[in-house]
Amino acid sequence: MTDLPAGGDFPDWDLLAGSERAPAGIELVPASILRELRGRRAVIGLPGLGWRGDLRIDDVVVQASRTYVPALPEQEWYRAEAEQTEVFAPLVPLERVWVERVSSSVTRSGDDFQLVSLDAPPSRAPRRIRDVPGVTGRRVVRVPGPEDKTGRDQRDLRAVTEAYSGVEGDICVRVCREVDWYRWAWSGQAPKTLEVPIHLLWVE
């Protein structure tokens, strides 16, 4: 269930602006094929069993002729990086680690319900904010608007509200940097947020 207006109630610009260009999706590749792993987002697990995401990893470690990858929950990784502290990272066998990679080849099909293979973590195509109920806390991508000359997608953002009607009548969601989202949890310091029209936001 969503509180967003029905299709006919969206402003014309909100239905049309930016809708023709989606950001690239996320593919999962075996960590063994990449050289630099430090700071990368990762998923760990076993084919046929399941997957655990929201992790960051470090470069490989070799112990007793086996290769491992240090893996931390994202909040702990951000805290260690922000406060320059050392934390204990469990070691995961290399063959059980997949790394997230932005890929323009990952696109969304017309059907939201799809069966996946259990051989590897599935790729994730971006979804428009208005198609996703409950976006608070979700990873989002901000695509450039007409006035943005850089033309680059902005990632590592989290939504901190649901969609609402902005002061100027735009339908918006407030977002913050992901590091500030996690700092909010470990320090209680509320993040600085930015109001973004939903036609420029996609759930990653």
PDB file of C-alpha atoms in Angstrom:
ATOM      1  CA  MET A   1       0.000   0.000   0.000  1.00  0.00           C
ATOM      2  CA  THR A   2       1.308   3.469  -0.833  1.00  0.00           C
ATOM      3  CA  ASP A   3       0.299   7.030   0.049  1.00  0.00           C
ATOM      4  CA  LEU A   4       1.481   8.369  -3.313  1.00  0.00           C
ATOM      5  CA  PRO A   5      -1.124   9.896  -5.618  1.00  0.00           C
ATOM      6  CA  ALA A   6      -2.718   7.782  -8.301  1.00  0.00           C
ATOM      7  CA  GLY A   7      -1.101   8.074 -11.733  1.00  0.00           C
ATOM      8  CA  GLY A   8      -3.473  10.780 -12.887  1.00  0.00           C
ATOM      9  CA  ASP A   9      -2.657  12.935  -9.853  1.00  0.00           C
ATOM     10  CA  PHE A  10       1.081  13.182 -10.474  1.00  0.00           C
ATOM     11  CA  PRO A  11       2.327  16.476 -11.950  1.00  0.00           C
ATOM     12  CA  ASP A  12       3.109  16.120 -15.653  1.00  0.00           C
ATOM     13  CA  TRP A  13       6.809  16.788 -15.057  1.00  0.00           C
ATOM     14  CA  ASP A  14       6.921  14.093 -12.415  1.00  0.00           C
ATOM     15  CA  LEU A  15       5.514  11.473 -14.721  1.00  0.00           C
ATOM     16  CA  LEU A  16       7.762  12.376 -17.620  1.00  0.00           C
ATOM     17  CA  ALA A  17      10.946  14.057 -16.408  1.00  0.00           C
ATOM     18  CA  GLY A  18      13.825  11.639 -16.007  1.00  0.00           C
ATOM     19  CA  SER A  19      11.636   8.596 -16.589  1.00  0.00           C
ATOM     20  CA  GLU A  20      13.416   7.722 -19.821  1.00  0.00           C
ATOM     21  CA  ARG A  21      16.806   7.192 -18.141  1.00  0.00           C
ATOM     22  CA  ALA A  22      17.229   4.772 -15.287  1.00  0.00           C
ATOM     23  CA  PRO A  23      20.529   4.413 -13.406  1.00  0.00           C
ATOM     24  CA  ALA A  24      22.599   1.297 -13.895  1.00  0.00           C
ATOM     25  CA  GLY A  25      21.674  -1.725 -11.825  1.00  0.00           C
ATOM     26  CA  ILE A  26      23.738  -3.872  -9.458  1.00  0.00           C
ATOM     27  CA  GLU A  27      25.306  -7.166 -10.486  1.00  0.00           C
ATOM     28  CA  LEU A  28      27.020  -9.611  -8.121  1.00  0.00           C
ATOM     29  CA  VAL A  29      30.347 -11.085  -9.233  1.00  0.00           C
ATOM     30  CA  PRO A  30      32.642 -13.573  -7.438  1.00  0.00           C
ATOM     31  CA  ALA A  31      35.225 -11.783  -5.305  1.00  0.00           C
ATOM     32  CA  SER A  32      37.882 -14.065  -6.785  1.00  0.00           C
ATOM     33  CA  ILE A  33      37.774 -12.264 -10.148  1.00  0.00           C
ATOM     34  CA  LEU A  34      38.579  -8.842  -8.673  1.00  0.00           C
ATOM     35  CA  ARG A  35      41.944  -7.561  -7.517  1.00  0.00           C
ATOM     36  CA  GLU A  36      41.027  -4.738  -5.140  1.00  0.00           C
ATOM     37  CA  LEU A  37      38.324  -5.542  -2.608  1.00  0.00           C
ATOM     38  CA  ARG A  38      38.839  -2.972   0.146  1.00  0.00           C
ATOM     39  CA  GLY A  39      35.668  -1.025   0.883  1.00  0.00           C
ATOM     40  CA  ARG A  40      33.542  -2.841  -1.677  1.00  0.00           C
ATOM     41  CA  ARG A  41      29.943  -3.795  -0.944  1.00  0.00           C
ATOM     42  CA  ALA A  42      29.545  -7.533  -0.757  1.00  0.00           C
ATOM     43  CA  VAL A  43      27.199 -10.451  -0.251  1.00  0.00           C
ATOM     44  CA  ILE A  44      28.246 -13.665   1.453  1.00  0.00           C
ATOM     45  CA  GLY A  45      26.573 -17.044   1.478  1.00  0.00           C
ATOM     46  CA  LEU A  46      26.309 -20.514   0.051  1.00  0.00           C
ATOM     47  CA  PRO A  47      24.668 -21.522  -3.221  1.00  0.00           C
ATOM     48  CA  GLY A  48      21.425 -23.318  -2.478  1.00  0.00           C
ATOM     49  CA  LEU A  49      21.286 -21.942   1.076  1.00  0.00           C
ATOM     50  CA  GLY A  50      20.989 -18.155   1.014  1.00  0.00           C
ATOM     51  CA  TRP A  51      22.718 -14.803   1.128  1.00  0.00           C
ATOM     52  CA  ARG A  52      23.664 -12.093   3.623  1.00  0.00           C
ATOM     53  CA  GLY A  53      24.137  -8.555   2.350  1.00  0.00           C
ATOM     54  CA  ASP A  54      24.767  -5.044   3.756  1.00  0.00           C
ATOM     55  CA  LEU A  55      28.454  -5.866   4.207  1.00  0.00           C
ATOM     56  CA  ARG A  56      31.733  -4.198   3.304  1.00  0.00           C
ATOM     57  CA  ILE A  57      34.927  -6.148   2.754  1.00  0.00           C
ATOM     58  CA  ASP A  58      38.689  -5.751   2.848  1.00  0.00           C
ATOM     59  CA  ASP A  59      41.500  -7.233   0.765  1.00  0.00           C
ATOM     60  CA  VAL A  60      42.097 -10.969   0.979  1.00  0.00           C
ATOM     61  CA  VAL A  61      44.013 -12.671   3.776  1.00  0.00           C
ATOM     62  CA  VAL A  62      45.839 -15.986   3.356  1.00  0.00           C
ATOM     63  CA  GLN A  63      45.963 -18.338   6.344  1.00  0.00           C
ATOM     64  CA  ALA A  64      47.183 -21.936   6.256  1.00  0.00           C
ATOM     65  CA  SER A  65      47.042 -21.979   2.437  1.00  0.00           C
ATOM     66  CA  ARG A  66      43.389 -20.857   2.406  1.00  0.00           C
ATOM     67  CA  THR A  67      42.205 -17.470   1.182  1.00  0.00           C
ATOM     68  CA  TYR A  68      39.721 -15.452   3.224  1.00  0.00           C
ATOM     69  CA  VAL A  69      37.967 -12.108   2.929  1.00  0.00           C
ATOM     70  CA  PRO A  70      37.420  -9.915   6.020  1.00  0.00           C
ATOM     71  CA  ALA A  71      33.725  -8.888   6.048  1.00  0.00           C
ATOM     72  CA  LEU A  72      32.036  -6.293   8.252  1.00  0.00           C
ATOM     73  CA  PRO A  73      28.443  -5.070   8.605  1.00  0.00           C
ATOM     74  CA  GLU A  74      28.294  -1.734   6.806  1.00  0.00           C
ATOM     75  CA  GLN A  75      27.628   0.249   9.976  1.00  0.00           C
ATOM     76  CA  GLU A  76      30.796  -1.070  11.615  1.00  0.00           C
ATOM     77  CA  TRP A  77      32.812  -0.436   8.461  1.00  0.00           C
ATOM     78  CA  TYR A  78      31.618   3.170   8.212  1.00  0.00           C
ATOM     79  CA  ARG A  79      32.308   3.739  11.902  1.00  0.00           C
ATOM     80  CA  ALA A  80      35.826   2.326  11.628  1.00  0.00           C
ATOM     81  CA  GLU A  81      36.530   4.523   8.593  1.00  0.00           C
ATOM     82  CA  ALA A  82      34.987   7.679  10.085  1.00  0.00           C
ATOM     83  CA  GLU A  83      36.645   7.362  13.492  1.00  0.00           C
ATOM     84  CA  GLN A  84      39.859   5.665  12.276  1.00  0.00           C
ATOM     85  CA  THR A  85      39.491   2.762  14.690  1.00  0.00           C
ATOM     86  CA  GLU A  86      40.331  -0.906  14.285  1.00  0.00           C
ATOM     87  CA  VAL A  87      37.523  -3.443  14.468  1.00  0.00           C
ATOM     88  CA  PHE A  88      37.363  -7.218  14.381  1.00  0.00           C
ATOM     89  CA  ALA A  89      36.252  -8.535  10.988  1.00  0.00           C
ATOM     90  CA  PRO A  90      35.213 -12.185  10.626  1.00  0.00           C
ATOM     91  CA  LEU A  91      37.052 -14.026   7.862  1.00  0.00           C
ATOM     92  CA  VAL A  92      34.882 -15.546   5.136  1.00  0.00           C
ATOM     93  CA  PRO A  93      36.265 -18.077   2.611  1.00  0.00           C
ATOM     94  CA  LEU A  94      36.883 -16.329  -0.695  1.00  0.00           C
ATOM     95  CA  GLU A  95      34.591 -18.674  -2.628  1.00  0.00           C
ATOM     96  CA  ARG A  96      31.645 -17.588  -0.462  1.00  0.00           C
ATOM     97  CA  VAL A  97      31.960 -13.879  -1.268  1.00  0.00           C
ATOM     98  CA  TRP A  98      30.326 -11.959  -4.124  1.00  0.00           C
ATOM     99  CA  VAL A  99      30.982  -8.284  -4.787  1.00  0.00           C
ATOM    100  CA  GLU A 100      28.464  -5.683  -5.920  1.00  0.00           C
ATOM    101  CA  ARG A 101      29.287  -3.931  -9.173  1.00  0.00           C
ATOM    102  CA  VAL A 102      27.362  -1.224 -11.016  1.00  0.00           C
ATOM    103  CA  SER A 103      26.339  -2.553 -14.429  1.00  0.00           C
ATOM    104  CA  SER A 104      24.274  -0.971 -17.194  1.00  0.00           C
ATOM    105  CA  SER A 105      23.415  -4.473 -18.412  1.00  0.00           C
ATOM    106  CA  VAL A 106      21.162  -5.035 -15.379  1.00  0.00           C
ATOM    107  CA  THR A 107      17.710  -3.820 -16.365  1.00  0.00           C
ATOM    108  CA  ARG A 108      14.269  -4.317 -14.952  1.00  0.00           C
ATOM    109  CA  SER A 109      11.796  -6.586 -16.683  1.00  0.00           C
ATOM    110  CA  GLY A 110       8.113  -5.767 -16.869  1.00  0.00           C
ATOM    111  CA  ASP A 111       7.200  -8.291 -14.170  1.00  0.00           C
ATOM    112  CA  ASP A 112       8.046  -7.538 -10.522  1.00  0.00           C
ATOM    113  CA  PHE A 113       7.861 -11.225  -9.565  1.00  0.00           C
ATOM    114  CA  GLN A 114      10.682 -13.343 -10.934  1.00  0.00           C
ATOM    115  CA  LEU A 115      12.189 -16.692 -10.057  1.00  0.00           C
ATOM    116  CA  VAL A 116      15.957 -16.674  -9.510  1.00  0.00           C
ATOM    117  CA  SER A 117      18.731 -19.231  -9.531  1.00  0.00           C
ATOM    118  CA  LEU A 118      20.205 -20.260  -6.172  1.00  0.00           C
ATOM    119  CA  ASP A 119      23.645 -20.667  -7.729  1.00  0.00           C
ATOM    120  CA  ALA A 120      24.618 -17.051  -7.051  1.00  0.00           C
ATOM    121  CA  PRO A 121      23.108 -13.889  -5.537  1.00  0.00           C
ATOM    122  CA  PRO A 122      20.690 -12.272  -8.008  1.00  0.00           C
ATOM    123  CA  SER A 123      21.326  -8.965  -9.721  1.00  0.00           C
ATOM    124  CA  ARG A 124      19.188  -5.978  -8.727  1.00  0.00           C
ATOM    125  CA  ALA A 125      17.633  -3.620 -11.227  1.00  0.00           C
ATOM    126  CA  PRO A 126      16.777  -0.072 -10.101  1.00  0.00           C
ATOM    127  CA  ARG A 127      13.147   0.760  -9.341  1.00  0.00           C
ATOM    128  CA  ARG A 128      11.388   4.121  -9.367  1.00  0.00           C
ATOM    129  CA  ILE A 129      10.647   5.478  -5.912  1.00  0.00           C
ATOM    130  CA  ARG A 130       6.932   5.674  -6.672  1.00  0.00           C
ATOM    131  CA  ASP A 131       6.885   1.936  -7.447  1.00  0.00           C
ATOM    132  CA  VAL A 132       8.332   0.941  -4.057  1.00  0.00           C
ATOM    133  CA  PRO A 133       6.248   1.072  -0.860  1.00  0.00           C
ATOM    134  CA  GLY A 134       8.242   1.872   2.252  1.00  0.00           C
ATOM    135  CA  VAL A 135      11.460   3.571   1.108  1.00  0.00           C
ATOM    136  CA  THR A 136      12.736   4.932   4.435  1.00  0.00           C
ATOM    137  CA  GLY A 137      16.212   3.501   5.036  1.00  0.00           C
ATOM    138  CA  ARG A 138      16.533   2.100   1.521  1.00  0.00           C
ATOM    139  CA  ARG A 139      19.570   2.690  -0.663  1.00  0.00           C
ATOM    140  CA  VAL A 140      18.714   5.201  -3.370  1.00  0.00           C
ATOM    141  CA  VAL A 141      20.346   6.660  -6.465  1.00  0.00           C
ATOM    142  CA  ARG A 142      19.871  10.284  -7.460  1.00  0.00           C
ATOM    143  CA  VAL A 143      20.010  10.811 -11.215  1.00  0.00           C
ATOM    144  CA  PRO A 144      21.030  14.223 -12.583  1.00  0.00           C
ATOM    145  CA  GLY A 145      18.311  16.761 -13.292  1.00  0.00           C
ATOM    146  CA  PRO A 146      18.232  19.208 -16.227  1.00  0.00           C
ATOM    147  CA  GLU A 147      20.275  21.775 -14.268  1.00  0.00           C
ATOM    148  CA  ASP A 148      22.980  19.272 -13.258  1.00  0.00           C
ATOM    149  CA  LYS A 149      25.902  19.663 -15.638  1.00  0.00           C
ATOM    150  CA  THR A 150      27.960  16.757 -14.251  1.00  0.00           C
ATOM    151  CA  GLY A 151      25.586  14.146 -15.652  1.00  0.00           C
ATOM    152  CA  ARG A 152      26.656  11.633 -12.979  1.00  0.00           C
ATOM    153  CA  ASP A 153      24.461   9.446 -10.816  1.00  0.00           C
ATOM    154  CA  GLN A 154      24.882  10.001  -7.082  1.00  0.00           C
ATOM    155  CA  ARG A 155      25.044   6.809  -5.009  1.00  0.00           C
ATOM    156  CA  ASP A 156      25.732   5.884  -1.370  1.00  0.00           C
ATOM    157  CA  LEU A 157      22.543   7.676  -0.321  1.00  0.00           C
ATOM    158  CA  ARG A 158      19.745   6.588   2.016  1.00  0.00           C
ATOM    159  CA  ALA A 159      16.136   7.739   2.033  1.00  0.00           C
ATOM    160  CA  VAL A 160      15.149   9.159   5.426  1.00  0.00           C
ATOM    161  CA  THR A 161      11.460   9.820   4.703  1.00  0.00           C
ATOM    162  CA  GLU A 162       8.625   8.458   2.663  1.00  0.00           C
ATOM    163  CA  ALA A 163       7.297  10.539  -0.244  1.00  0.00           C
ATOM    164  CA  TYR A 164       5.564  13.769   0.761  1.00  0.00           C
ATOM    165  CA  SER A 165       4.317  16.987  -0.819  1.00  0.00           C
ATOM    166  CA  GLY A 166       7.070  19.611  -0.774  1.00  0.00           C
ATOM    167  CA  VAL A 167       6.669  23.319  -0.203  1.00  0.00           C
ATOM    168  CA  GLU A 168       6.562  24.069  -3.930  1.00  0.00           C
ATOM    169  CA  GLY A 169       4.129  21.243  -4.666  1.00  0.00           C
ATOM    170  CA  ASP A 170       6.772  18.744  -5.772  1.00  0.00           C
ATOM    171  CA  ILE A 171       6.495  15.154  -4.570  1.00  0.00           C
ATOM    172  CA  CYS A 172       9.756  14.620  -2.683  1.00  0.00           C
ATOM    173  CA  VAL A 173      11.799  12.311  -0.480  1.00  0.00           C
ATOM    174  CA  ARG A 174      14.536  13.514   1.859  1.00  0.00           C
ATOM    175  CA  VAL A 175      17.884  11.710   1.529  1.00  0.00           C
ATOM    176  CA  CYS A 176      21.238  11.747   3.294  1.00  0.00           C
ATOM    177  CA  ARG A 177      24.710  10.366   2.727  1.00  0.00           C
ATOM    178  CA  GLU A 178      25.018   6.759   3.762  1.00  0.00           C
ATOM    179  CA  VAL A 179      27.836   7.472   6.217  1.00  0.00           C
ATOM    180  CA  ASP A 180      25.575  10.017   7.950  1.00  0.00           C
ATOM    181  CA  TRP A 181      22.716   7.487   7.998  1.00  0.00           C
ATOM    182  CA  TYR A 182      24.898   5.058   9.945  1.00  0.00           C
ATOM    183  CA  ARG A 183      26.438   7.786  12.136  1.00  0.00           C
ATOM    184  CA  TRP A 184      22.879   8.586  13.216  1.00  0.00           C
ATOM    185  CA  ALA A 185      22.692   5.073  14.697  1.00  0.00           C
ATOM    186  CA  TRP A 186      26.061   4.935  16.484  1.00  0.00           C
ATOM    187  CA  SER A 187      26.222   8.556  17.742  1.00  0.00           C
ATOM    188  CA  GLY A 188      22.637   9.835  17.744  1.00  0.00           C
ATOM    189  CA  GLN A 189      23.711  12.759  15.533  1.00  0.00           C
ATOM    190  CA  ALA A 190      20.905  13.482  13.088  1.00  0.00           C
ATOM    191  CA  PRO A 191      22.089  13.656   9.467  1.00  0.00           C
ATOM    192  CA  LYS A 192      21.962  16.619   7.139  1.00  0.00           C
ATOM    193  CA  THR A 193      19.298  15.818   4.575  1.00  0.00           C
ATOM    194  CA  LEU A 194      18.420  16.985   1.094  1.00  0.00           C
ATOM    195  CA  GLU A 195      14.946  17.230  -0.395  1.00  0.00           C
ATOM    196  CA  VAL A 196      14.879  15.541  -3.804  1.00  0.00           C
ATOM    197  CA  PRO A 197      11.900  15.271  -6.203  1.00  0.00           C
ATOM    198  CA  ILE A 198      10.997  11.630  -6.662  1.00  0.00           C
ATOM    199  CA  HIS A 199      11.409  11.718 -10.424  1.00  0.00           C
ATOM    200  CA  LEU A 200      15.165  12.011  -9.764  1.00  0.00           C
ATOM    201  CA  LEU A 201      15.322   9.110  -7.283  1.00  0.00           C
ATOM    202  CA  TRP A 202      15.505   5.361  -7.806  1.00  0.00           C
ATOM    203  CA  VAL A 203      15.752   2.586  -5.253  1.00  0.00           C
ATOM    204  CA  GLU A 204      19.066   0.789  -5.800  1.00  0.00           C
TER     205      GLU A 204
END
